[in-house]
Structures are given as C-alpha cells and as structure tokens.
Short mmCIF file of C-alpha atoms in Angstrom, two decimals:
data_model
loop_
_atom_site.label_atom_id
_atom_site.label_comp_id
_atom_site.label_asym_id
_atom_site.label_seq_id
_atom_site.Cartn_x
_atom_site.Cartn_y
_atom_site.Cartn_z
CA MET A 10 -13.58 21.46 -15.24
CA THR A 11 -11.34 24.41 -15.94
CA GLU A 12 -7.58 23.92 -15.82
CA GLY A 13 -4.96 26.56 -15.19
CA THR A 14 -4.51 29.23 -17.82
CA GLY A 15 -2.85 31.81 -15.56
CA ASP A 16 -6.26 33.35 -14.80
CA ALA A 17 -7.80 33.50 -11.34
CA VAL A 18 -10.41 30.78 -11.46
CA THR A 19 -12.54 28.93 -8.96
CA VAL A 20 -14.66 26.24 -10.55
CA ARG A 21 -17.52 24.83 -8.49
CA PHE A 22 -19.30 21.58 -9.15
CA GLY A 23 -22.46 20.04 -7.77
CA ASP A 24 -23.11 16.67 -6.20
CA GLY A 25 -19.66 15.15 -5.95
CA SER A 26 -16.58 14.61 -3.81
CA GLU A 27 -13.01 13.37 -4.27
CA ASN A 28 -13.51 10.48 -1.91
CA ASP A 29 -16.32 9.36 -4.15
CA ASP A 30 -14.30 10.15 -7.30
CA GLY A 31 -16.44 13.23 -7.77
CA THR A 32 -19.20 11.03 -9.08
CA GLY A 33 -22.49 12.27 -7.75
CA GLY A 34 -25.72 11.45 -9.58
CA GLN A 35 -26.20 8.48 -11.85
CA ALA A 36 -26.66 10.82 -14.81
CA ALA A 37 -23.09 12.03 -14.29
CA ASP A 38 -21.83 8.46 -14.38
CA LYS A 39 -23.46 8.04 -17.80
CA SER A 40 -21.89 11.19 -19.28
CA GLY A 41 -19.34 9.16 -21.24
CA GLN A 42 -21.69 6.32 -22.12
CA GLY A 43 -21.54 7.04 -25.84
CA VAL A 44 -17.78 6.58 -25.89
CA VAL A 45 -17.95 3.38 -23.82
CA THR A 46 -20.69 1.93 -26.03
CA ALA A 47 -18.78 2.72 -29.22
CA PHE A 48 -15.63 1.14 -27.81
CA GLY A 49 -17.58 -1.98 -26.82
CA GLN A 50 -19.00 -2.33 -30.31
CA SER A 51 -15.52 -2.02 -31.79
CA MET A 52 -14.19 -4.69 -29.44
CA LYS A 53 -17.02 -7.04 -30.35
CA THR A 54 -16.50 -6.50 -34.09
CA LEU A 55 -12.80 -7.26 -33.80
CA ARG A 56 -13.44 -10.31 -31.60
CA VAL A 57 -15.92 -11.76 -34.06
CA ARG A 58 -13.55 -11.04 -36.94
CA ALA A 59 -10.82 -12.92 -35.04
CA GLY A 60 -13.17 -15.91 -34.65
CA LEU A 61 -13.07 -15.93 -30.84
CA GLU A 62 -16.00 -16.77 -28.60
CA ARG A 63 -16.50 -14.54 -25.59
CA GLU A 64 -15.40 -17.25 -23.17
CA GLU A 65 -12.11 -17.89 -24.99
CA PHE A 66 -11.42 -14.19 -25.42
CA GLY A 67 -12.19 -13.62 -21.76
CA ARG A 68 -9.90 -16.47 -20.71
CA ARG A 69 -7.00 -14.87 -22.56
CA LEU A 70 -7.70 -11.55 -20.83
CA GLY A 71 -8.28 -13.10 -17.41
CA TYR A 72 -12.02 -12.40 -17.37
CA SER A 73 -15.21 -14.42 -17.64
CA GLY A 74 -17.31 -14.45 -20.78
CA SER A 75 -20.00 -12.48 -18.96
CA THR A 76 -17.51 -9.72 -18.16
CA VAL A 77 -16.49 -9.55 -21.82
CA ALA A 78 -20.19 -9.18 -22.64
CA SER A 79 -20.39 -6.29 -20.18
CA PHE A 80 -17.43 -4.60 -21.89
CA GLU A 81 -18.94 -5.09 -25.33
CA GLN A 82 -22.36 -3.82 -24.25
CA GLY A 83 -20.91 -0.75 -22.56
CA ARG A 84 -22.03 -1.82 -19.10
CA ARG A 85 -18.50 -2.02 -17.68
CA ILE A 86 -15.41 0.05 -18.44
CA PRO A 87 -12.16 -1.89 -19.02
CA SER A 88 -8.90 -0.66 -17.53
CA PRO A 89 -6.21 0.80 -19.82
CA ARG A 90 -4.18 -2.39 -19.33
CA THR A 91 -7.15 -4.54 -20.37
CA ILE A 92 -7.59 -2.46 -23.52
CA GLU A 93 -3.91 -3.00 -24.37
CA GLN A 94 -4.24 -6.75 -23.79
CA ALA A 95 -7.40 -6.93 -25.89
CA ASP A 96 -5.71 -5.08 -28.75
CA GLU A 97 -2.80 -7.55 -28.62
CA VAL A 98 -4.96 -10.69 -28.35
CA LEU A 99 -7.14 -9.59 -31.28
CA GLY A 100 -4.22 -8.41 -33.40
CA ALA A 101 -6.04 -5.10 -33.73
CA GLY A 102 -2.91 -3.10 -34.53
CA GLY A 103 -3.92 -0.18 -32.33
CA LEU A 104 -7.60 0.00 -33.32
CA LEU A 105 -8.53 -0.54 -29.65
CA THR A 106 -5.67 1.26 -27.90
CA VAL A 107 -6.56 4.44 -29.78
CA TRP A 108 -9.68 4.47 -27.58
CA LYS A 109 -7.73 4.11 -24.32
CA GLU A 110 -7.60 7.74 -23.25
CA GLN A 111 -11.22 8.44 -24.17
CA VAL A 112 -12.48 5.32 -22.39
CA GLU A 113 -10.44 6.09 -19.29
CA ARG A 114 -11.77 9.64 -19.19
CA ALA A 115 -15.32 8.32 -19.61
CA GLN A 116 -15.06 6.59 -16.22
CA TYR A 117 -15.58 9.98 -14.60
CA PRO A 118 -18.39 12.52 -14.90
CA VAL A 119 -17.52 15.67 -16.81
CA PHE A 120 -16.81 17.69 -13.68
CA PHE A 121 -14.19 15.23 -12.35
CA GLN A 122 -12.37 14.53 -15.59
CA GLY A 123 -10.08 17.52 -15.13
CA MET A 124 -9.14 16.43 -11.61
CA ALA A 125 -8.42 12.88 -12.78
CA LYS A 126 -6.23 14.32 -15.55
CA LEU A 127 -4.35 16.47 -13.04
CA GLU A 128 -3.59 13.41 -10.90
CA LYS A 129 -1.99 11.77 -13.95
CA GLU A 130 0.13 14.89 -14.58
CA ALA A 131 1.06 15.62 -10.96
CA VAL A 132 4.69 15.89 -9.88
CA GLU A 133 3.47 16.54 -6.33
CA LEU A 134 0.20 15.74 -4.60
CA LEU A 135 -0.61 16.84 -1.04
CA ALA A 136 -3.83 15.49 0.46
CA TYR A 137 -5.47 16.12 3.82
CA ASP A 138 -8.43 13.86 4.65
CA THR A 139 -10.74 13.76 7.62
CA HIS A 140 -13.35 11.00 8.05
CA VAL A 141 -12.87 8.82 4.92
CA LEU A 142 -9.51 7.72 3.55
CA ASN A 143 -8.38 9.27 0.28
CA GLY A 144 -9.55 7.31 -2.75
CA LEU A 145 -5.93 6.83 -3.83
CA LEU A 146 -5.27 4.85 -0.62
CA GLN A 147 -8.36 2.67 -0.47
CA THR A 148 -8.47 -1.09 -0.94
CA GLU A 149 -11.14 -2.43 -3.28
CA GLU A 150 -13.10 -3.82 -0.31
CA TYR A 151 -12.98 -0.48 1.47
CA MET A 152 -14.20 1.24 -1.71
CA ARG A 153 -17.18 -1.08 -1.94
CA ALA A 154 -18.01 -0.61 1.74
CA VAL A 155 -17.98 3.19 1.40
CA LEU A 156 -20.01 3.13 -1.83
CA ASP A 157 -22.54 0.73 -0.29
CA MET A 158 -23.19 3.30 2.45
CA ARG A 159 -24.17 6.04 0.02
CA ARG A 160 -27.71 7.40 0.33
CA PRO A 161 -29.62 7.38 -1.89
CA VAL A 162 -28.29 3.90 -2.64
CA LEU A 163 -26.25 3.23 -5.77
CA ASP A 164 -27.04 0.41 -8.18
CA GLN A 165 -24.45 -2.34 -8.56
CA GLU A 166 -23.43 -1.26 -12.05
CA THR A 167 -22.60 2.24 -10.80
CA ILE A 168 -20.63 0.84 -7.88
CA GLU A 169 -18.58 -1.36 -10.23
CA GLN A 170 -17.85 1.60 -12.49
CA ARG A 171 -16.70 3.75 -9.59
CA VAL A 172 -14.52 0.99 -8.15
CA THR A 173 -12.85 0.54 -11.55
CA ALA A 174 -12.28 4.28 -11.83
CA ARG A 175 -10.79 4.52 -8.35
CA MET A 176 -8.48 1.54 -8.93
CA THR A 177 -7.29 3.14 -12.18
CA ARG A 178 -6.37 6.31 -10.31
CA GLN A 179 -4.04 4.28 -8.09
CA ASP A 180 -1.69 3.82 -11.04
CA ILE A 181 -0.12 7.02 -9.67
CA PHE A 182 1.89 4.83 -7.25
CA SER A 183 3.60 2.87 -10.04
CA ARG A 184 4.24 5.78 -12.40
CA TRP A 185 7.76 6.82 -13.35
CA PRO A 186 9.16 9.38 -12.80
CA ALA A 187 7.55 8.91 -9.40
CA PRO A 188 5.54 11.91 -8.18
CA LEU A 189 6.00 13.11 -4.60
CA LEU A 190 2.91 12.07 -2.64
CA SER A 191 1.99 13.23 0.85
CA PHE A 192 -1.11 12.27 2.83
CA VAL A 193 -2.18 13.56 6.24
CA LEU A 194 -5.00 11.47 7.67
CA GLU A 195 -7.13 12.30 10.67
CA GLU A 196 -7.01 9.53 13.27
CA ALA A 197 -10.78 9.19 12.99
CA ALA A 198 -10.44 8.18 9.33
CA LEU A 199 -8.20 5.31 10.42
CA ARG A 200 -10.46 4.12 13.20
CA HIS A 201 -13.74 3.92 11.27
CA PRO A 202 -14.24 0.16 10.64
CA TRP A 203 -16.01 0.66 7.32
CA GLY A 204 -16.96 -2.77 5.99
CA GLY A 205 -16.14 -4.63 9.20
CA LYS A 206 -12.99 -5.80 10.95
CA PRO A 207 -11.48 -7.90 8.08
CA VAL A 208 -11.83 -4.97 5.66
CA HIS A 209 -10.43 -2.62 8.29
CA ARG A 210 -7.40 -4.84 8.84
CA ARG A 211 -6.60 -5.16 5.13
CA GLN A 212 -6.99 -1.41 4.69
CA LEU A 213 -4.47 -0.72 7.44
CA GLU A 214 -2.10 -3.29 5.92
CA GLN A 215 -2.35 -1.49 2.57
CA LEU A 216 -1.62 1.86 4.19
CA LEU A 217 1.54 0.41 5.73
CA LEU A 218 2.66 -0.94 2.35
CA ILE A 219 1.98 2.35 0.58
CA GLY A 220 3.64 4.31 3.38
CA ASP A 221 6.82 2.29 2.85
CA LYS A 222 7.24 3.62 -0.69
CA ARG A 223 10.15 6.04 -1.05
CA ASN A 224 8.05 8.73 -2.76
CA VAL A 225 5.14 8.54 -0.29
CA GLU A 226 4.73 10.13 3.13
CA ILE A 227 1.72 9.21 5.28
CA GLN A 228 1.17 11.14 8.50
CA ILE A 229 -1.52 10.81 11.15
CA MET A 230 -3.20 13.75 12.88
CA PRO A 231 -4.12 12.49 16.37
CA THR A 232 -7.54 13.46 17.69
CA ASP A 233 -6.00 14.79 20.91
CA ARG A 234 -4.15 17.59 19.12
CA GLU A 235 -5.15 20.97 20.56
CA TYR A 236 -4.16 22.79 17.35
CA ASN A 237 -4.96 21.76 13.77
CA ALA A 238 -4.71 24.10 10.78
CA GLY A 239 -6.98 21.69 8.89
CA VAL A 240 -10.01 22.71 10.92
CA ASP A 241 -11.83 23.85 7.75
CA GLY A 242 -11.82 20.34 6.27
CA ALA A 243 -10.28 18.15 3.59
CA PHE A 244 -8.41 19.47 0.55
CA THR A 245 -5.84 18.40 -2.03
CA VAL A 246 -3.04 20.46 -3.58
CA ILE A 247 -1.68 19.27 -6.93
CA THR A 248 1.38 20.66 -8.70
CA ARG A 249 2.08 19.97 -12.38
CA LYS A 250 5.46 19.77 -14.07
CA ASP A 251 5.07 23.35 -15.31
CA GLY A 252 4.80 24.51 -11.68
CA LYS A 253 1.08 25.32 -11.90
CA ARG A 254 -0.80 24.52 -8.69
CA PHE A 255 -4.42 23.50 -8.20
CA VAL A 256 -6.46 23.11 -5.03
CA TYR A 257 -9.36 20.70 -4.89
CA THR A 258 -11.86 21.03 -2.04
CA GLU A 259 -15.13 19.40 -1.19
CA ALA A 260 -18.14 19.63 1.09
CA GLN A 261 -21.59 18.07 1.29
CA GLY A 262 -22.86 17.88 -2.26
CA THR A 263 -20.32 20.25 -3.82
CA SER A 264 -16.70 20.31 -4.95
CA ALA A 265 -14.43 23.06 -6.27
CA LEU A 266 -11.12 23.44 -8.10
CA GLN A 267 -9.14 26.62 -7.46
CA THR A 268 -6.35 27.93 -9.70
CA GLU A 269 -5.92 31.46 -8.32
CA PRO A 270 -2.21 31.76 -7.35
CA GLU A 271 -2.80 33.41 -3.98
CA GLN A 272 -5.28 30.73 -2.89
CA THR A 273 -3.16 27.84 -4.11
CA THR A 274 -0.07 29.26 -2.39
CA LEU A 275 -1.97 29.70 0.87
CA ALA A 276 -3.36 26.17 0.63
CA ALA A 277 0.14 24.73 0.15
CA ALA A 278 1.37 26.73 3.14
CA ARG A 279 -1.59 25.57 5.22
CA TYR A 280 -0.79 21.98 4.30
CA GLY A 281 2.79 22.55 5.50
CA ILE A 282 1.48 23.70 8.86
CA ILE A 283 -0.82 20.66 9.08
CA ARG A 284 2.13 18.37 8.38
CA SER A 285 4.14 20.01 11.14
CA GLN A 286 1.25 19.48 13.59
CA ALA A 287 0.74 15.81 12.67
CA LEU A 288 2.86 12.86 13.77
CA PRO A 289 6.08 12.41 11.74
CA SER A 290 5.87 9.67 9.10
CA ARG A 291 7.82 7.06 11.09
CA GLU A 292 5.71 7.62 14.19
CA SER A 293 2.60 7.52 11.99
CA LEU A 294 3.56 4.11 10.61
CA ASP A 295 4.15 2.90 14.18
CA PHE A 296 0.73 4.28 15.12
CA MET A 297 -0.91 2.30 12.29
CA GLU A 298 0.98 -0.84 13.24
CA ARG A 299 -0.28 -0.57 16.83
CA LEU A 300 -3.83 0.03 15.64
CA LEU A 301 -3.59 -2.98 13.35
CA GLY A 302 -2.27 -5.10 16.19
CA SER A 303 -5.22 -4.13 18.38
CA LEU A 304 -7.82 -5.41 15.93
#
C-alpha cells in the first residue's frame, strides 16, 4: 500500500474489497501471523509469571479461558483495548501495550494496512456504497452474515479475525477530535435482508443511531432516481489532516488506492454531485425509520 508522497500514484491490489476489509485469500489473513504469535507468547509468559490461570485472567478481561488460549496461541487477535487491559491486569508496565500498533495492523493483509491507517488519520471520510453497507456501519451480526456468504467459503477462524478487524475500525466514531463522516447508501443496500429479518432490523437500528451523531451524515440514494453520478460504482474519499486526499475503489477481485491530485479532486467533486442527487440526511433518516417500521 503506497501512501501519498506528492507523486501521482495508483496502487492496485488483488483479491480484496473494502466491504470485506480488503481481506481476500486466507494467505493474506496470515500475513501478520508472526507478530500475532509473538504477542501471544509474550502474553502467556507474563500471565504465568503473574501466577494467573487462563480462566482467572480471562475473567478479569471479560473473556473465557478458551479465548485467552486463542490469544496466546495466535489464533485470535485481541483489540487494542484488550491489550491495554491485559497489560494493566498483569502489571506488565507497557510490555504488552508496546505491541498494540503492530498487532492491530496485523489484523489486515499487507495491501489493506495502508487503508486502515488512513481511516485512523482521516479528518474527513466520504463513502458511497451500492449493494453492501460500508464496513464502518455494519453490526457484528451483519458482518457475520456477509462473511458467511463468501464463496469460496471462509473458515470460522478467518471470519472471527475479520469481524474483530472490522469492529476495531469502527473506533472512528468515538475518536476525538471527531472526523467528518459522510455516507451515501444505495436503497438496495438497505433493503437486502442479509442474515434474516432480525439482523436486518438491528442493522437499520444501528444506522439510525450512527446517523444521529453530530459528525455523521447518512444519505439514501433511492432506486427510482433517473440520474446518479455514482453509476460507476462504490468508492471512498479520505482526507488527512495535512490536506492530502486518497481515493479507494473496488471491483470484483481487485481494489485500488489513488493519490493523483486530479483524480482525487474529481472523485471528491463526483461525491458532492452524488450527495446532491440523494435524499437529504433528515429525509434519509425518515426513510430508514419507515423501512424499519415495515419489517
């Protein structure tokens, strides 16, 4: 993943998409396995030194002993908050938190790590999505439903890793200073009942809660619109504090990150047109409330 250096760059990646966290093949998911395994060994060493059994340690963290075993064996990736708690419980004095950034980055394959980093640095994020809701907006149940539909099928361990990674990305909503976040969703993405009616209802409820945040705008693009500047598909525009813009796009089996100023400027302008063609945010929230009421 190449980040902005002022040069005109388009970086293309294989077998990944934003709505799947850019994680394509299983080999990509294992790209950071060495880091995760080393962290797990360090956690186990410190736990044993502290004289805690896995069950007791897990209880203090809010996990089962089997989950602690998964952390220690590198089969599951703990969240940054869990790493902080573990460091505190074990009196590690920072020996675990020093791993936090590396472990968090290891949740993603190499080609998505730059995009995940950009999300953490964004002062503005503009996302247009078509048939699947943006990963930043998904409930955990919706995530699992979407991942379960992948073909070829994913093993349970990979699904758990991707769910953890996607949930970690949602920290963007609680960050301060709060970034400006705008989402335009195609009506079709709202109507797909991925996972069944209960999952669909909870997903709509979450969208309403997120849409109520002062720094978030959610707009719906009705399917009956005769004009839509987003006809070429989904994309995301991210702006960093230094003013540098990036455009992330995706298609079947490939994804790309553009940094060329002309292309990023045009993408931001195109997003502005899409917003003007979609329902205003208040009408969009009303639309979602009516859809929720019909389920």
